[in-house]
């Protein structure tokens, strides 16, 4: 299965041909053998992609959309909005900081050990800034998400941490519902390892 390294992926291109004929002029028809085309991926990735098998148009832009006005994920959406639009005001804080996801895509990360390292790096930032929060009802929210290649533990080609992330304490229930929305985008769109997607925050 997929989690054992067997991705069972087939990439292909679907083309559409168009053939137009008129009963009044049968010899003057029109044919376009390459009227339209689209890249398609078939996979049997198992529960990683939500269903055991499926098909996606790989050129389609995948977006996770959250609303600032949605009371269920208001704090999650606010955190992402701040990270995307005012990254220098987030933690870890430094000048000229940038955080991907709006214009630069994020990429799904499947490896559970790498996800744990992303999570640990974000939690360390929360603890460094806010101390022990375990009994507060708050949770350490990270953006980009731990389930992305751009998570808190991401490094450059030399192995140095890039710190292009934000960690913040938010309501635990809000954090959980935000996580459910992320998982839904992964499964509905059959995002596999390293597949790109964007995050959009709306009013």
XYZ file of C-alpha atoms in Angstrom:
203
model
C 0.000 0.000 0.000
C 0.923 3.656 -0.248
C 2.214 3.975 3.305
C 4.677 1.199 2.514
C 6.074 3.088 -0.475
C 3.838 1.653 -3.188
C 2.174 4.733 -4.646
C 0.582 2.917 -7.600
C 0.397 6.094 -9.679
C -0.277 6.374 -13.396
C 0.033 9.779 -15.076
C -1.530 10.382 -18.464
C -3.053 13.084 -20.657
C -6.704 13.115 -21.661
C -7.387 14.756 -25.032
C -10.624 15.845 -26.645
C -11.146 15.751 -30.394
C -13.860 17.728 -32.176
C -15.492 16.732 -35.445
C -18.093 19.088 -36.964
C -20.210 18.212 -40.014
C -23.195 19.832 -41.678
C -25.908 17.810 -43.457
C -26.000 20.478 -46.167
C -22.238 20.300 -46.798
C -20.991 16.842 -45.756
C -17.717 17.240 -47.629
C -16.790 20.463 -45.842
C -16.551 19.241 -42.265
C -14.187 20.530 -39.614
C -11.962 18.400 -37.422
C -9.649 19.346 -34.559
C -7.813 16.354 -33.117
C -6.342 18.382 -30.237
C -9.197 20.659 -29.243
C -8.451 20.367 -25.537
C -6.329 18.324 -23.187
C -5.706 17.876 -19.488
C -3.133 16.038 -17.407
C -4.676 13.317 -15.258
C -3.350 11.108 -12.469
C -4.800 7.753 -11.478
C -3.747 6.349 -8.116
C -4.461 3.583 -5.648
C -2.985 5.362 -2.651
C -5.200 3.905 0.042
C -6.670 5.905 2.944
C -3.879 8.486 2.613
C -5.968 10.035 -0.155
C -9.345 9.444 1.468
C -10.467 6.611 -0.790
C -8.528 3.600 -1.959
C -8.459 4.655 -5.593
C -9.332 7.699 -7.633
C -8.458 10.198 -10.330
C -7.536 13.894 -10.271
C -6.712 16.626 -12.774
C -3.170 17.471 -11.700
C -3.150 20.993 -13.164
C -6.120 22.051 -11.029
C -5.338 24.617 -8.339
C -6.136 23.215 -4.905
C -7.039 25.714 -2.174
C -7.802 25.408 1.504
C -10.245 28.229 2.243
C -11.035 29.466 5.751
C -13.309 32.330 6.770
C -12.444 34.889 9.427
C -16.194 35.132 10.068
C -16.551 31.398 10.748
C -16.808 31.078 14.557
C -15.638 27.457 14.435
C -12.200 28.347 13.034
C -11.949 32.086 13.680
C -8.668 31.861 15.594
C -7.117 29.451 13.094
C -8.076 31.734 10.209
C -6.771 34.823 12.020
C -3.461 33.121 12.703
C -3.009 32.165 9.049
C -4.041 35.636 7.883
C -1.515 37.277 10.211
C 1.202 34.855 9.102
C 0.565 35.535 5.423
C 0.073 39.300 5.636
C 2.151 40.375 8.648
C 4.773 37.639 9.098
C 7.203 39.960 10.888
C 4.712 40.161 13.766
C 4.624 36.405 14.276
C 6.882 34.110 16.282
C 9.693 33.388 15.689
C 10.058 37.078 14.876
C 12.719 38.598 12.642
C 12.983 41.306 9.982
C 12.134 40.491 6.365
C 10.390 37.283 7.384
C 8.143 35.681 4.769
C 5.752 32.750 5.083
C 4.476 30.717 2.109
C 1.005 29.462 1.319
C -0.763 32.399 -0.327
C 1.390 33.027 -3.418
C 3.934 30.261 -2.894
C 2.292 26.841 -2.574
C 2.624 24.498 0.359
C 3.362 20.834 -0.336
C 1.806 17.896 1.469
C 4.106 15.847 3.682
C 3.213 12.196 4.298
C 6.174 11.035 6.436
C 4.870 10.818 10.053
C 8.339 11.210 11.567
C 8.971 14.404 9.609
C 5.547 15.653 10.712
C 6.496 15.013 14.351
C 9.679 17.056 13.904
C 7.677 19.939 12.450
C 5.260 19.738 15.355
C 8.056 19.615 17.940
C 9.715 22.707 16.473
C 6.445 24.640 16.622
C 5.717 23.538 20.199
C 9.189 24.642 21.275
C 8.446 28.115 19.913
C 5.145 28.254 21.810
C 6.863 27.170 25.027
C 9.692 29.663 24.550
C 7.214 32.527 24.137
C 4.319 31.577 26.435
C 5.809 29.038 28.828
C 3.805 26.061 30.106
C 0.343 26.262 28.548
C -0.759 22.642 29.050
C -3.550 23.505 31.536
C -4.785 26.622 29.758
C -7.168 24.983 27.279
C -5.043 26.446 24.518
C -3.038 24.553 21.918
C 0.009 25.419 19.863
C -1.153 26.107 16.319
C 1.455 26.159 13.563
C 1.408 27.557 10.060
C 2.507 26.238 7.623
C 1.007 23.019 8.902
C 3.074 20.173 10.327
C 1.747 18.027 7.480
C 3.579 20.150 4.875
C 7.145 20.242 3.583
C 7.245 23.903 4.657
C 6.524 23.087 8.317
C 8.402 24.500 11.295
C 11.338 22.105 10.981
C 11.991 22.785 7.283
C 15.600 23.523 6.336
C 17.497 24.972 3.390
C 19.977 23.083 1.205
C 22.744 23.590 3.766
C 20.659 22.090 6.567
C 19.932 25.416 8.269
C 16.440 26.052 9.647
C 14.625 28.611 7.496
C 12.083 29.587 10.200
C 9.434 30.566 7.661
C 6.612 29.620 9.992
C 4.463 30.967 12.794
C 3.499 29.316 16.080
C 0.708 30.706 18.254
C -1.531 29.586 21.100
C -5.182 29.349 20.097
C -8.342 27.745 21.460
C -8.007 23.965 21.416
C -11.422 23.288 19.887
C -10.793 25.861 17.163
C -7.436 24.240 16.439
C -9.039 20.821 16.117
C -11.704 22.022 13.696
C -9.059 23.797 11.649
C -7.177 20.514 11.435
C -10.327 18.802 10.190
C -10.570 21.303 7.349
C -6.967 20.604 6.369
C -7.592 16.851 6.343
C -10.710 17.341 4.226
C -8.752 19.238 1.569
C -6.151 16.469 1.494
C -8.682 13.692 1.027
C -11.235 15.360 -1.250
C -8.482 16.473 -3.627
C -6.421 13.280 -3.249
C -3.258 15.193 -2.346
C -0.309 12.809 -2.221
C 3.227 13.407 -0.981
C 4.698 16.690 -2.290
C 1.471 17.703 -4.065
C 1.060 21.509 -3.989
C -1.845 23.489 -2.579
C -2.602 27.037 -1.454
C -4.260 28.547 1.607
C -6.760 31.378 1.196
C -8.316 33.398 4.009
C -11.499 35.320 3.266
C -13.685 37.621 5.429
